Amino acid sequence: HAFARFPDWSDVVIPRMKKQEFVRGQISAAPPEMRALVAKISKKFKRSVNYISTIGYENEDANMFYHQHGEDHGHDTPVWIVTTGAARTFGLREKRKPKTEIRFQVEPGSLLVLPNSYNVIHEHAVLKDKTPRGMRIAPNMKAMDEKYYEGK
């Protein structure tokens, strides 16, 4: 399968962060819970996770429309996304082809895996929900290669 969901990551605990708190630095300086998550993903997929960002969606109106990770084109990195907090509607579709859309609920503890090849021809989104939803926090991880740092 090009896309996979792993529903058994419910032991992931993400430390509470202040709204719009952005921190750049080494993964080794991240909270222990984040380092443990990076280690778990790295071990399961036999790739060295060396990038993590955490995105918070405050409620059912907070969303991220269809997009790709253009910076990943030409690099061999999957994107691993862990859902904590409230369930949200996730969408997948072929690039700029709305009629190919599939939607599903991403439950707390879910791990989404988007292989690099999938990122080239598909787009993904966290969509608005009509049902009230609480906070969703989603760590996004990658195994970036040397080309990222060489600017290629």
JSON list of C-alpha atoms in Angstrom, two decimals:
[
{"chain": "A", "resi": 1, "resn": "HIS", "atom": "CA", "xyz": [0.00, 0.00, 0.00]},
{"chain": "A", "resi": 2, "resn": "ALA", "atom": "CA", "xyz": [1.18, 3.51, -0.79]},
{"chain": "A", "resi": 3, "resn": "PHE", "atom": "CA", "xyz": [-0.59, 4.92, 2.25]},
{"chain": "A", "resi": 4, "resn": "ALA", "atom": "CA", "xyz": [-0.97, 3.25, 5.61]},
{"chain": "A", "resi": 5, "resn": "ARG", "atom": "CA", "xyz": [-2.68, 3.92, 8.92]},
{"chain": "A", "resi": 6, "resn": "PHE", "atom": "CA", "xyz": [-1.45, 2.34, 12.14]},
{"chain": "A", "resi": 7, "resn": "PRO", "atom": "CA", "xyz": [-4.10, 2.71, 14.87]},
{"chain": "A", "resi": 8, "resn": "ASP", "atom": "CA", "xyz": [-2.12, 1.44, 17.86]},
{"chain": "A", "resi": 9, "resn": "TRP", "atom": "CA", "xyz": [0.03, 4.45, 18.80]},
{"chain": "A", "resi": 10, "resn": "SER", "atom": "CA", "xyz": [-2.20, 5.45, 21.72]},
{"chain": "A", "resi": 11, "resn": "ASP", "atom": "CA", "xyz": [0.71, 5.45, 24.17]},
{"chain": "A", "resi": 12, "resn": "VAL", "atom": "CA", "xyz": [2.09, 8.64, 22.59]},
{"chain": "A", "resi": 13, "resn": "VAL", "atom": "CA", "xyz": [2.01, 11.54, 25.03]},
{"chain": "A", "resi": 14, "resn": "ILE", "atom": "CA", "xyz": [2.83, 15.02, 23.76]},
{"chain": "A", "resi": 15, "resn": "PRO", "atom": "CA", "xyz": [3.82, 17.70, 26.27]},
{"chain": "A", "resi": 16, "resn": "ARG", "atom": "CA", "xyz": [1.50, 20.70, 26.39]},
{"chain": "A", "resi": 17, "resn": "MET", "atom": "CA", "xyz": [2.88, 23.68, 24.48]},
{"chain": "A", "resi": 18, "resn": "LYS", "atom": "CA", "xyz": [1.81, 27.31, 24.51]},
{"chain": "A", "resi": 19, "resn": "LYS", "atom": "CA", "xyz": [-0.16, 28.54, 21.52]},
{"chain": "A", "resi": 20, "resn": "GLN", "atom": "CA", "xyz": [2.13, 29.25, 18.55]},
{"chain": "A", "resi": 21, "resn": "GLU", "atom": "CA", "xyz": [5.28, 28.19, 20.37]},
{"chain": "A", "resi": 22, "resn": "PHE", "atom": "CA", "xyz": [7.97, 27.60, 17.78]},
{"chain": "A", "resi": 23, "resn": "VAL", "atom": "CA", "xyz": [11.24, 26.02, 18.81]},
{"chain": "A", "resi": 24, "resn": "ARG", "atom": "CA", "xyz": [14.17, 25.20, 16.55]},
{"chain": "A", "resi": 25, "resn": "GLY", "atom": "CA", "xyz": [16.95, 23.00, 17.73]},
{"chain": "A", "resi": 26, "resn": "GLN", "atom": "CA", "xyz": [18.30, 19.51, 18.01]},
{"chain": "A", "resi": 27, "resn": "ILE", "atom": "CA", "xyz": [15.99, 16.56, 18.58]},
{"chain": "A", "resi": 28, "resn": "SER", "atom": "CA", "xyz": [18.28, 15.64, 21.47]},
{"chain": "A", "resi": 29, "resn": "ALA", "atom": "CA", "xyz": [17.05, 18.81, 23.22]},
{"chain": "A", "resi": 30, "resn": "ALA", "atom": "CA", "xyz": [13.36, 17.93, 22.70]},
{"chain": "A", "resi": 31, "resn": "PRO", "atom": "CA", "xyz": [11.17, 16.76, 25.59]},
{"chain": "A", "resi": 32, "resn": "PRO", "atom": "CA", "xyz": [11.67, 13.07, 26.49]},
{"chain": "A", "resi": 33, "resn": "GLU", "atom": "CA", "xyz": [8.24, 12.16, 25.09]},
{"chain": "A", "resi": 34, "resn": "MET", "atom": "CA", "xyz": [9.16, 13.55, 21.67]},
{"chain": "A", "resi": 35, "resn": "ARG", "atom": "CA", "xyz": [12.55, 11.81, 21.67]},
{"chain": "A", "resi": 36, "resn": "ALA", "atom": "CA", "xyz": [10.81, 8.53, 22.55]},
{"chain": "A", "resi": 37, "resn": "LEU", "atom": "CA", "xyz": [8.37, 9.01, 19.65]},
{"chain": "A", "resi": 38, "resn": "VAL", "atom": "CA", "xyz": [11.24, 9.71, 17.23]},
{"chain": "A", "resi": 39, "resn": "ALA", "atom": "CA", "xyz": [13.05, 6.58, 18.45]},
{"chain": "A", "resi": 40, "resn": "LYS", "atom": "CA", "xyz": [9.91, 4.45, 18.09]},
{"chain": "A", "resi": 41, "resn": "ILE", "atom": "CA", "xyz": [9.24, 5.62, 14.50]},
{"chain": "A", "resi": 42, "resn": "SER", "atom": "CA", "xyz": [12.93, 5.25, 13.56]},
{"chain": "A", "resi": 43, "resn": "LYS", "atom": "CA", "xyz": [13.02, 1.70, 14.89]},
{"chain": "A", "resi": 44, "resn": "LYS", "atom": "CA", "xyz": [9.73, 0.56, 13.34]},
{"chain": "A", "resi": 45, "resn": "PHE", "atom": "CA", "xyz": [10.51, 1.92, 9.86]},
{"chain": "A", "resi": 46, "resn": "LYS", "atom": "CA", "xyz": [14.29, 1.44, 9.95]},
{"chain": "A", "resi": 47, "resn": "ARG", "atom": "CA", "xyz": [14.89, 5.08, 9.03]},
{"chain": "A", "resi": 48, "resn": "SER", "atom": "CA", "xyz": [16.62, 7.77, 11.05]},
{"chain": "A", "resi": 49, "resn": "VAL", "atom": "CA", "xyz": [14.02, 10.42, 11.86]},
{"chain": "A", "resi": 50, "resn": "ASN", "atom": "CA", "xyz": [15.88, 13.73, 12.00]},
{"chain": "A", "resi": 51, "resn": "TYR", "atom": "CA", "xyz": [13.05, 16.26, 11.58]},
{"chain": "A", "resi": 52, "resn": "ILE", "atom": "CA", "xyz": [9.95, 16.82, 13.68]},
{"chain": "A", "resi": 53, "resn": "SER", "atom": "CA", "xyz": [7.39, 19.60, 13.74]},
{"chain": "A", "resi": 54, "resn": "THR", "atom": "CA", "xyz": [4.27, 19.73, 15.86]},
{"chain": "A", "resi": 55, "resn": "ILE", "atom": "CA", "xyz": [1.08, 21.31, 14.59]},
{"chain": "A", "resi": 56, "resn": "GLY", "atom": "CA", "xyz": [-1.91, 22.12, 16.79]},
{"chain": "A", "resi": 57, "resn": "TYR", "atom": "CA", "xyz": [-5.50, 22.40, 15.57]},
{"chain": "A", "resi": 58, "resn": "GLU", "atom": "CA", "xyz": [-7.49, 24.20, 18.26]},
{"chain": "A", "resi": 59, "resn": "ASN", "atom": "CA", "xyz": [-11.01, 23.14, 17.22]},
{"chain": "A", "resi": 60, "resn": "GLU", "atom": "CA", "xyz": [-13.21, 21.93, 14.36]},
{"chain": "A", "resi": 61, "resn": "ASP", "atom": "CA", "xyz": [-12.61, 25.15, 12.37]},
{"chain": "A", "resi": 62, "resn": "ALA", "atom": "CA", "xyz": [-8.82, 24.90, 12.45]},
{"chain": "A", "resi": 63, "resn": "ASN", "atom": "CA", "xyz": [-7.63, 23.21, 9.29]},
{"chain": "A", "resi": 64, "resn": "MET", "atom": "CA", "xyz": [-4.89, 22.84, 6.70]},
{"chain": "A", "resi": 65, "resn": "PHE", "atom": "CA", "xyz": [-6.22, 22.65, 3.15]},
{"chain": "A", "resi": 66, "resn": "TYR", "atom": "CA", "xyz": [-4.93, 20.28, 0.50]},
{"chain": "A", "resi": 67, "resn": "HIS", "atom": "CA", "xyz": [-1.20, 20.49, 0.02]},
{"chain": "A", "resi": 68, "resn": "GLN", "atom": "CA", "xyz": [1.97, 18.56, -0.68]},
{"chain": "A", "resi": 69, "resn": "HIS", "atom": "CA", "xyz": [5.33, 18.84, 0.98]},
{"chain": "A", "resi": 70, "resn": "GLY", "atom": "CA", "xyz": [7.04, 20.38, -2.05]},
{"chain": "A", "resi": 71, "resn": "GLU", "atom": "CA", "xyz": [10.32, 20.64, -0.16]},
{"chain": "A", "resi": 72, "resn": "ASP", "atom": "CA", "xyz": [10.37, 16.83, -0.10]},
{"chain": "A", "resi": 73, "resn": "HIS", "atom": "CA", "xyz": [10.22, 16.37, -3.88]},
{"chain": "A", "resi": 74, "resn": "GLY", "atom": "CA", "xyz": [13.44, 14.76, -5.03]},
{"chain": "A", "resi": 75, "resn": "HIS", "atom": "CA", "xyz": [14.16, 13.36, -1.59]},
{"chain": "A", "resi": 76, "resn": "ASP", "atom": "CA", "xyz": [13.44, 9.88, -0.32]},
{"chain": "A", "resi": 77, "resn": "THR", "atom": "CA", "xyz": [11.57, 10.62, 2.89]},
{"chain": "A", "resi": 78, "resn": "PRO", "atom": "CA", "xyz": [8.18, 9.43, 4.00]},
{"chain": "A", "resi": 79, "resn": "VAL", "atom": "CA", "xyz": [6.13, 11.73, 6.21]},
{"chain": "A", "resi": 80, "resn": "TRP", "atom": "CA", "xyz": [4.95, 10.18, 9.48]},
{"chain": "A", "resi": 81, "resn": "ILE", "atom": "CA", "xyz": [2.06, 11.96, 11.22]},
{"chain": "A", "resi": 82, "resn": "VAL", "atom": "CA", "xyz": [0.86, 10.96, 14.69]},
{"chain": "A", "resi": 83, "resn": "THR", "atom": "CA", "xyz": [-2.53, 12.16, 15.91]},
{"chain": "A", "resi": 84, "resn": "THR", "atom": "CA", "xyz": [-3.04, 13.02, 19.55]},
{"chain": "A", "resi": 85, "resn": "GLY", "atom": "CA", "xyz": [-6.01, 14.81, 21.06]},
{"chain": "A", "resi": 86, "resn": "ALA", "atom": "CA", "xyz": [-9.33, 14.98, 19.21]},
{"chain": "A", "resi": 87, "resn": "ALA", "atom": "CA", "xyz": [-10.20, 12.95, 16.13]},
{"chain": "A", "resi": 88, "resn": "ARG", "atom": "CA", "xyz": [-10.24, 14.95, 12.90]},
{"chain": "A", "resi": 89, "resn": "THR", "atom": "CA", "xyz": [-11.24, 14.46, 9.27]},
{"chain": "A", "resi": 90, "resn": "PHE", "atom": "CA", "xyz": [-8.26, 13.77, 7.03]},
{"chain": "A", "resi": 91, "resn": "GLY", "atom": "CA", "xyz": [-8.51, 14.01, 3.26]},
{"chain": "A", "resi": 92, "resn": "LEU", "atom": "CA", "xyz": [-6.42, 12.47, 0.49]},
{"chain": "A", "resi": 93, "resn": "ARG", "atom": "CA", "xyz": [-6.69, 13.04, -3.25]},
{"chain": "A", "resi": 94, "resn": "GLU", "atom": "CA", "xyz": [-4.68, 12.94, -6.42]},
{"chain": "A", "resi": 95, "resn": "LYS", "atom": "CA", "xyz": [-2.92, 16.25, -7.05]},
{"chain": "A", "resi": 96, "resn": "ARG", "atom": "CA", "xyz": [-5.50, 18.89, -8.08]},
{"chain": "A", "resi": 97, "resn": "LYS", "atom": "CA", "xyz": [-8.18, 16.25, -8.75]},
{"chain": "A", "resi": 98, "resn": "PRO", "atom": "CA", "xyz": [-10.97, 16.92, -6.22]},
{"chain": "A", "resi": 99, "resn": "LYS", "atom": "CA", "xyz": [-13.14, 14.06, -7.53]},
{"chain": "A", "resi": 100, "resn": "THR", "atom": "CA", "xyz": [-10.56, 11.49, -6.33]},
{"chain": "A", "resi": 101, "resn": "GLU", "atom": "CA", "xyz": [-10.90, 12.61, -2.70]},
{"chain": "A", "resi": 102, "resn": "ILE", "atom": "CA", "xyz": [-11.28, 10.14, 0.13]},
{"chain": "A", "resi": 103, "resn": "ARG", "atom": "CA", "xyz": [-12.07, 11.30, 3.67]},
{"chain": "A", "resi": 104, "resn": "PHE", "atom": "CA", "xyz": [-11.73, 9.46, 6.94]},
{"chain": "A", "resi": 105, "resn": "GLN", "atom": "CA", "xyz": [-11.52, 10.13, 10.66]},
{"chain": "A", "resi": 106, "resn": "VAL", "atom": "CA", "xyz": [-8.03, 10.05, 12.13]},
{"chain": "A", "resi": 107, "resn": "GLU", "atom": "CA", "xyz": [-8.47, 8.82, 15.69]},
{"chain": "A", "resi": 108, "resn": "PRO", "atom": "CA", "xyz": [-6.19, 9.71, 18.60]},
{"chain": "A", "resi": 109, "resn": "GLY", "atom": "CA", "xyz": [-3.16, 7.43, 18.59]},
{"chain": "A", "resi": 110, "resn": "SER", "atom": "CA", "xyz": [-3.22, 6.95, 14.81]},
{"chain": "A", "resi": 111, "resn": "LEU", "atom": "CA", "xyz": [-0.03, 6.99, 12.80]},
{"chain": "A", "resi": 112, "resn": "LEU", "atom": "CA", "xyz": [-0.34, 8.05, 9.16]},
{"chain": "A", "resi": 113, "resn": "VAL", "atom": "CA", "xyz": [2.49, 7.14, 6.81]},
{"chain": "A", "resi": 114, "resn": "LEU", "atom": "CA", "xyz": [2.80, 9.01, 3.52]},
{"chain": "A", "resi": 115, "resn": "PRO", "atom": "CA", "xyz": [5.64, 7.55, 1.43]},
{"chain": "A", "resi": 116, "resn": "ASN", "atom": "CA", "xyz": [7.64, 10.02, -0.62]},
{"chain": "A", "resi": 117, "resn": "SER", "atom": "CA", "xyz": [6.24, 8.62, -3.89]},
{"chain": "A", "resi": 118, "resn": "TYR", "atom": "CA", "xyz": [2.73, 9.27, -2.58]},
{"chain": "A", "resi": 119, "resn": "ASN", "atom": "CA", "xyz": [3.60, 12.87, -1.72]},
{"chain": "A", "resi": 120, "resn": "VAL", "atom": "CA", "xyz": [4.59, 13.52, -5.36]},
{"chain": "A", "resi": 121, "resn": "ILE", "atom": "CA", "xyz": [1.23, 12.56, -6.91]},
{"chain": "A", "resi": 122, "resn": "HIS", "atom": "CA", "xyz": [-1.22, 13.14, -4.02]},
{"chain": "A", "resi": 123, "resn": "GLU", "atom": "CA", "xyz": [-2.25, 15.95, -1.69]},
{"chain": "A", "resi": 124, "resn": "HIS", "atom": "CA", "xyz": [-3.44, 15.63, 1.90]},
{"chain": "A", "resi": 125, "resn": "ALA", "atom": "CA", "xyz": [-5.43, 17.86, 4.26]},
{"chain": "A", "resi": 126, "resn": "VAL", "atom": "CA", "xyz": [-6.84, 18.22, 7.75]},
{"chain": "A", "resi": 127, "resn": "LEU", "atom": "CA", "xyz": [-10.36, 19.40, 6.96]},
{"chain": "A", "resi": 128, "resn": "LYS", "atom": "CA", "xyz": [-12.90, 21.49, 8.85]},
{"chain": "A", "resi": 129, "resn": "ASP", "atom": "CA", "xyz": [-15.49, 19.48, 10.75]},
{"chain": "A", "resi": 130, "resn": "LYS", "atom": "CA", "xyz": [-19.18, 20.27, 11.26]},
{"chain": "A", "resi": 131, "resn": "THR", "atom": "CA", "xyz": [-19.11, 18.43, 14.59]},
{"chain": "A", "resi": 132, "resn": "PRO", "atom": "CA", "xyz": [-17.48, 20.24, 17.55]},
{"chain": "A", "resi": 133, "resn": "ARG", "atom": "CA", "xyz": [-13.93, 18.97, 18.08]},
{"chain": "A", "resi": 134, "resn": "GLY", "atom": "CA", "xyz": [-11.32, 19.58, 20.72]},
{"chain": "A", "resi": 135, "resn": "MET", "atom": "CA", "xyz": [-7.61, 20.22, 20.29]},
{"chain": "A", "resi": 136, "resn": "ARG", "atom": "CA", "xyz": [-5.64, 17.95, 17.94]},
{"chain": "A", "resi": 137, "resn": "ILE", "atom": "CA", "xyz": [-1.86, 17.94, 18.15]},
{"chain": "A", "resi": 138, "resn": "ALA", "atom": "CA", "xyz": [0.02, 16.25, 15.35]},
{"chain": "A", "resi": 139, "resn": "PRO", "atom": "CA", "xyz": [3.77, 15.64, 15.31]},
{"chain": "A", "resi": 140, "resn": "ASN", "atom": "CA", "xyz": [5.02, 15.36, 11.71]},
{"chain": "A", "resi": 141, "resn": "MET", "atom": "CA", "xyz": [8.32, 13.57, 11.19]},
{"chain": "A", "resi": 142, "resn": "LYS", "atom": "CA", "xyz": [10.74, 12.97, 8.32]},
{"chain": "A", "resi": 143, "resn": "ALA", "atom": "CA", "xyz": [14.04, 11.22, 7.62]},
{"chain": "A", "resi": 144, "resn": "MET", "atom": "CA", "xyz": [15.69, 14.01, 5.64]},
{"chain": "A", "resi": 145, "resn": "ASP", "atom": "CA", "xyz": [18.67, 13.20, 3.42]},
{"chain": "A", "resi": 146, "resn": "GLU", "atom": "CA", "xyz": [21.85, 15.24, 2.86]},
{"chain": "A", "resi": 147, "resn": "LYS", "atom": "CA", "xyz": [20.34, 17.02, -0.17]},
{"chain": "A", "resi": 148, "resn": "TYR", "atom": "CA", "xyz": [18.10, 19.07, 2.15]},
{"chain": "A", "resi": 149, "resn": "TYR", "atom": "CA", "xyz": [21.14, 20.60, 3.75]},
{"chain": "A", "resi": 150, "resn": "GLU", "atom": "CA", "xyz": [23.03, 21.11, 0.49]},
{"chain": "A", "resi": 151, "resn": "GLY", "atom": "CA", "xyz": [20.14, 23.13, -0.90]},
{"chain": "A", "resi": 152, "resn": "LYS", "atom": "CA", "xyz": [19.46, 20.74, -3.77]}
]
